[in-house]
PDB file of C-alpha atoms in Angstrom:
ATOM      1  CA  MET A 180     -30.621 -77.999 -11.193  1.00 86.00           C
ATOM      2  CA  SER A 181     -32.441 -75.823 -13.740  1.00 94.00           C
ATOM      3  CA  GLN A 182     -31.473 -75.804 -17.409  1.00 95.00           C
ATOM      4  CA  GLU A 183     -30.336 -72.187 -17.057  1.00 96.00           C
ATOM      5  CA  ALA A 184     -27.994 -73.235 -14.226  1.00 97.00           C
ATOM      6  CA  ARG A 185     -26.629 -76.056 -16.389  1.00 98.00           C
ATOM      7  CA  VAL A 186     -25.990 -73.600 -19.214  1.00 98.00           C
ATOM      8  CA  LEU A 187     -24.150 -71.289 -16.803  1.00 98.00           C
ATOM      9  CA  PHE A 188     -22.100 -74.287 -15.647  1.00 98.00           C
ATOM     10  CA  ALA A 189     -21.114 -74.953 -19.287  1.00 98.00           C
ATOM     11  CA  ASN A 190     -20.237 -71.271 -19.656  1.00 98.00           C
ATOM     12  CA  ASP A 191     -18.058 -71.504 -16.525  1.00 98.00           C
ATOM     13  CA  ALA A 192     -16.282 -74.518 -18.050  1.00 98.00           C
ATOM     14  CA  PHE A 193     -15.476 -72.445 -21.141  1.00 98.00           C
ATOM     15  CA  TYR A 194     -13.895 -69.645 -19.089  1.00 97.00           C
ATOM     16  CA  ALA A 195     -12.088 -72.153 -16.833  1.00 96.00           C
ATOM     17  CA  ALA A 196     -10.534 -73.765 -19.933  1.00 96.00           C
ATOM     18  CA  PHE A 197      -9.523 -70.320 -21.171  1.00 94.00           C
ATOM     19  CA  ALA A 198      -8.082 -69.187 -17.826  1.00 91.00           C
ATOM     20  CA  GLY A 199      -6.346 -72.540 -17.301  1.00 92.00           C
ATOM     21  CA  ARG A 200      -4.847 -72.507 -20.808  1.00 92.00           C
ATOM     22  CA  ASP A 201      -6.193 -76.044 -21.222  1.00 95.00           C
ATOM     23  CA  PRO A 202      -6.727 -77.003 -24.883  1.00 95.00           C
ATOM     24  CA  ASP A 203      -8.257 -80.382 -23.977  1.00 97.00           C
ATOM     25  CA  ALA A 204     -10.828 -78.726 -21.700  1.00 97.00           C
ATOM     26  CA  MET A 205     -11.522 -76.143 -24.418  1.00 97.00           C
ATOM     27  CA  ASP A 206     -12.076 -78.951 -26.922  1.00 97.00           C
ATOM     28  CA  ALA A 207     -14.563 -80.601 -24.538  1.00 97.00           C
ATOM     29  CA  VAL A 208     -16.637 -77.399 -24.289  1.00 98.00           C
ATOM     30  CA  TRP A 209     -17.348 -77.151 -28.019  1.00 98.00           C
ATOM     31  CA  SER A 210     -20.001 -79.108 -29.905  1.00 98.00           C
ATOM     32  CA  GLU A 211     -18.920 -82.207 -31.762  1.00 95.00           C
ATOM     33  CA  ARG A 212     -22.224 -82.575 -33.611  1.00 94.00           C
ATOM     34  CA  GLU A 213     -23.284 -79.066 -34.623  1.00 94.00           C
ATOM     35  CA  PRO A 214     -21.470 -76.562 -36.845  1.00 95.00           C
ATOM     36  CA  VAL A 215     -19.541 -74.069 -34.719  1.00 98.00           C
ATOM     37  CA  LEU A 216     -18.597 -70.411 -35.230  1.00 98.00           C
ATOM     38  CA  CYS A 217     -16.346 -68.011 -33.357  1.00 98.00           C
ATOM     39  CA  VAL A 218     -15.540 -64.304 -33.576  1.00 97.00           C
ATOM     40  CA  HIS A 219     -12.495 -63.232 -31.578  1.00 95.00           C
ATOM     41  CA  PRO A 220     -11.948 -59.466 -31.257  1.00 93.00           C
ATOM     42  CA  GLY A 221      -9.996 -58.259 -34.272  1.00 91.00           C
ATOM     43  CA  TRP A 222     -10.109 -61.624 -36.061  1.00 94.00           C
ATOM     44  CA  PRO A 223     -12.151 -62.615 -39.090  1.00 96.00           C
ATOM     45  CA  PRO A 224     -15.092 -64.906 -38.304  1.00 97.00           C
ATOM     46  CA  LEU A 225     -14.065 -68.547 -37.895  1.00 98.00           C
ATOM     47  CA  ASP A 226     -16.291 -71.285 -39.288  1.00 98.00           C
ATOM     48  CA  GLY A 227     -16.030 -74.959 -38.380  1.00 97.00           C
ATOM     49  CA  ARG A 228     -14.786 -76.978 -35.423  1.00 97.00           C
ATOM     50  CA  ASP A 229     -11.243 -77.471 -36.760  1.00 97.00           C
ATOM     51  CA  GLU A 230     -10.736 -73.774 -37.499  1.00 97.00           C
ATOM     52  CA  VAL A 231     -12.273 -72.659 -34.183  1.00 98.00           C
ATOM     53  CA  LEU A 232     -10.287 -75.107 -32.049  1.00 98.00           C
ATOM     54  CA  SER A 233      -7.093 -74.311 -33.921  1.00 97.00           C
ATOM     55  CA  SER A 234      -7.605 -70.644 -33.010  1.00 96.00           C
ATOM     56  CA  TRP A 235      -8.028 -71.554 -29.346  1.00 96.00           C
ATOM     57  CA  ARG A 236      -4.874 -73.691 -29.389  1.00 95.00           C
ATOM     58  CA  ARG A 237      -2.950 -70.688 -30.775  1.00 94.00           C
ATOM     59  CA  ILE A 238      -4.413 -68.348 -28.152  1.00 93.00           C
ATOM     60  CA  LEU A 239      -3.899 -70.740 -25.236  1.00 92.00           C
ATOM     61  CA  SER A 240      -0.334 -71.680 -26.191  1.00 92.00           C
ATOM     62  CA  GLY A 241       0.809 -68.140 -26.951  1.00 84.00           C
ATOM     63  CA  PRO A 242       3.578 -66.538 -24.910  1.00 85.00           C
ATOM     64  CA  SER A 243       1.142 -64.278 -23.077  1.00 81.00           C
ATOM     65  CA  PRO A 244      -2.470 -65.361 -23.476  1.00 73.00           C
ATOM     66  CA  PRO A 245      -4.899 -62.850 -22.041  1.00 79.00           C
ATOM     67  CA  LYS A 246      -5.943 -63.247 -18.429  1.00 86.00           C
ATOM     68  CA  ILE A 247      -9.706 -63.212 -18.474  1.00 90.00           C
ATOM     69  CA  ARG A 248     -12.629 -63.247 -16.053  1.00 90.00           C
ATOM     70  CA  CYS A 249     -16.299 -63.613 -16.875  1.00 94.00           C
ATOM     71  CA  VAL A 250     -18.581 -61.215 -14.985  1.00 92.00           C
ATOM     72  CA  GLY A 251     -22.334 -60.712 -15.000  1.00 92.00           C
ATOM     73  CA  PRO A 252     -23.324 -63.859 -16.897  1.00 97.00           C
ATOM     74  CA  SER A 253     -27.014 -64.385 -17.607  1.00 97.00           C
ATOM     75  CA  ALA A 254     -28.476 -67.416 -19.356  1.00 98.00           C
ATOM     76  CA  ARG A 255     -31.610 -67.557 -21.451  1.00 97.00           C
ATOM     77  CA  LEU A 256     -33.189 -70.642 -22.962  1.00 97.00           C
ATOM     78  CA  LEU A 257     -34.174 -69.947 -26.565  1.00 97.00           C
ATOM     79  CA  THR A 258     -35.635 -73.430 -27.128  1.00 96.00           C
ATOM     80  CA  ASP A 259     -35.463 -76.718 -25.233  1.00 96.00           C
ATOM     81  CA  GLU A 260     -32.083 -77.375 -26.871  1.00 97.00           C
ATOM     82  CA  LEU A 261     -30.655 -73.916 -27.537  1.00 98.00           C
ATOM     83  CA  ALA A 262     -29.491 -71.312 -25.005  1.00 98.00           C
ATOM     84  CA  VAL A 263     -27.440 -68.140 -24.923  1.00 98.00           C
ATOM     85  CA  VAL A 264     -25.256 -66.641 -22.216  1.00 98.00           C
ATOM     86  CA  LEU A 265     -24.563 -62.917 -22.302  1.00 97.00           C
ATOM     87  CA  CYS A 266     -21.670 -61.727 -20.165  1.00 96.00           C
ATOM     88  CA  PHE A 267     -18.692 -59.424 -19.945  1.00 95.00           C
ATOM     89  CA  GLU A 268     -15.081 -60.504 -20.232  1.00 94.00           C
ATOM     90  CA  VAL A 269     -12.742 -58.496 -18.026  1.00 90.00           C
ATOM     91  CA  LEU A 270      -9.153 -58.329 -19.234  1.00 87.00           C
ATOM     92  CA  GLU A 271      -6.222 -56.239 -18.044  1.00 84.00           C
ATOM     93  CA  GLN A 272      -6.523 -54.007 -21.107  1.00 84.00           C
ATOM     94  CA  GLY A 273     -10.296 -53.565 -21.129  1.00 87.00           C
ATOM     95  CA  THR A 274     -13.707 -55.137 -21.275  1.00 91.00           C
ATOM     96  CA  LEU A 275     -15.474 -57.186 -23.917  1.00 94.00           C
ATOM     97  CA  ALA A 276     -19.132 -58.076 -24.243  1.00 96.00           C
ATOM     98  CA  ALA A 277     -19.604 -61.739 -25.131  1.00 97.00           C
ATOM     99  CA  SER A 278     -22.417 -63.893 -26.372  1.00 98.00           C
ATOM    100  CA  ASN A 279     -21.996 -67.637 -26.015  1.00 98.00           C
ATOM    101  CA  LEU A 280     -24.500 -69.897 -27.737  1.00 98.00           C
ATOM    102  CA  PHE A 281     -24.994 -73.449 -26.462  1.00 98.00           C
ATOM    103  CA  ARG A 282     -26.810 -76.470 -27.906  1.00 98.00           C
ATOM    104  CA  LEU A 283     -27.951 -79.413 -25.788  1.00 97.00           C
ATOM    105  CA  GLU A 284     -25.976 -82.374 -27.144  1.00 96.00           C
ATOM    106  CA  ASN A 285     -26.468 -85.843 -25.659  1.00 94.00           C
ATOM    107  CA  GLY A 286     -27.673 -84.276 -22.412  1.00 95.00           C
ATOM    108  CA  VAL A 287     -24.724 -81.845 -22.143  1.00 96.00           C
ATOM    109  CA  TRP A 288     -24.735 -78.153 -23.061  1.00 98.00           C
ATOM    110  CA  ARG A 289     -21.995 -77.599 -25.661  1.00 98.00           C
ATOM    111  CA  MET A 290     -20.857 -74.307 -27.179  1.00 98.00           C
ATOM    112  CA  VAL A 291     -21.717 -73.686 -30.828  1.00 98.00           C
ATOM    113  CA  HIS A 292     -20.884 -69.976 -31.081  1.00 98.00           C
ATOM    114  CA  HIS A 293     -18.723 -67.452 -29.227  1.00 98.00           C
ATOM    115  CA  HIS A 294     -18.515 -63.757 -30.082  1.00 98.00           C
ATOM    116  CA  ALA A 295     -16.635 -61.123 -28.102  1.00 96.00           C
ATOM    117  CA  SER A 296     -16.215 -57.446 -28.904  1.00 95.00           C
ATOM    118  CA  PRO A 297     -15.116 -54.292 -27.053  1.00 94.00           C
ATOM    119  CA  ALA A 298     -17.749 -52.813 -24.756  1.00 91.00           C
ATOM    120  CA  GLN A 299     -18.296 -50.655 -21.721  1.00 83.00           C
ATOM    121  CA  LEU A 300     -19.536 -52.228 -18.543  1.00 77.00           C
ATOM    122  CA  PRO A 301     -22.902 -51.193 -17.174  1.00 74.00           C
ATOM    123  CA  PRO A 302     -22.549 -49.172 -13.942  1.00 70.00           C
ATOM    124  CA  GLY A 303     -23.618 -52.084 -11.723  1.00 69.00           C
ATOM    125  CA  LEU A 304     -20.695 -54.246 -12.844  1.00 68.00           C
ATOM    126  CA  GLU A 305     -17.886 -51.679 -12.694  1.00 67.00           C
ATOM    127  CA  ASP A 306     -16.932 -52.480  -9.073  1.00 66.00           C
ATOM    128  CA  GLU A 307     -16.890 -56.213  -9.804  1.00 62.00           C
ATOM    129  CA  ALA A 308     -14.673 -55.650 -12.846  1.00 60.00           C
ATOM    130  CA  ARG A 309     -12.250 -53.530 -10.806  1.00 63.00           C
ATOM    131  CA  ARG A 310     -11.978 -56.352  -8.261  1.00 64.00           C
ATOM    132  CA  GLU A 311     -11.421 -58.884 -11.053  1.00 57.00           C
ATOM    133  CA  ARG A 312      -8.650 -56.794 -12.614  1.00 53.00           C
ATOM    134  CA  SER A 313      -6.920 -56.481  -9.228  1.00 56.00           C
ATOM    135  CA  ILE A 314      -6.941 -60.299  -8.863  1.00 51.00           C
ATOM    136  CA  GLN A 315      -5.205 -60.736 -12.202  1.00 50.00           C
TER     137      GLN A 315
END
């Protein structure tokens, strides 16, 4: 399996933890060694593992956490130990563009940064997003 495929697998684990409302799985996705950062739409930037994971626990345990699907992910290795995934997050109320930064940690790709903000889908992904919204 290529490193890009492994990074995409780590990205899938992030969205599976989100969709499954699983705080333990979300914890396992994030780096334990590197500093982590997160920017949720409409939130101030979060700095540090404790602050980031606390935000995810609040989101995942809320009365109506957003239903989310990742579409159009693409991975790019920046160095041998650093990679980014660019993708779109499809929610019932709209679409977000996301960048997810991963660091290779003890042989496993772990998230060190997540940023999502409102965006429009490119024309090639509109049909896929419509299908994803109908599944939710």
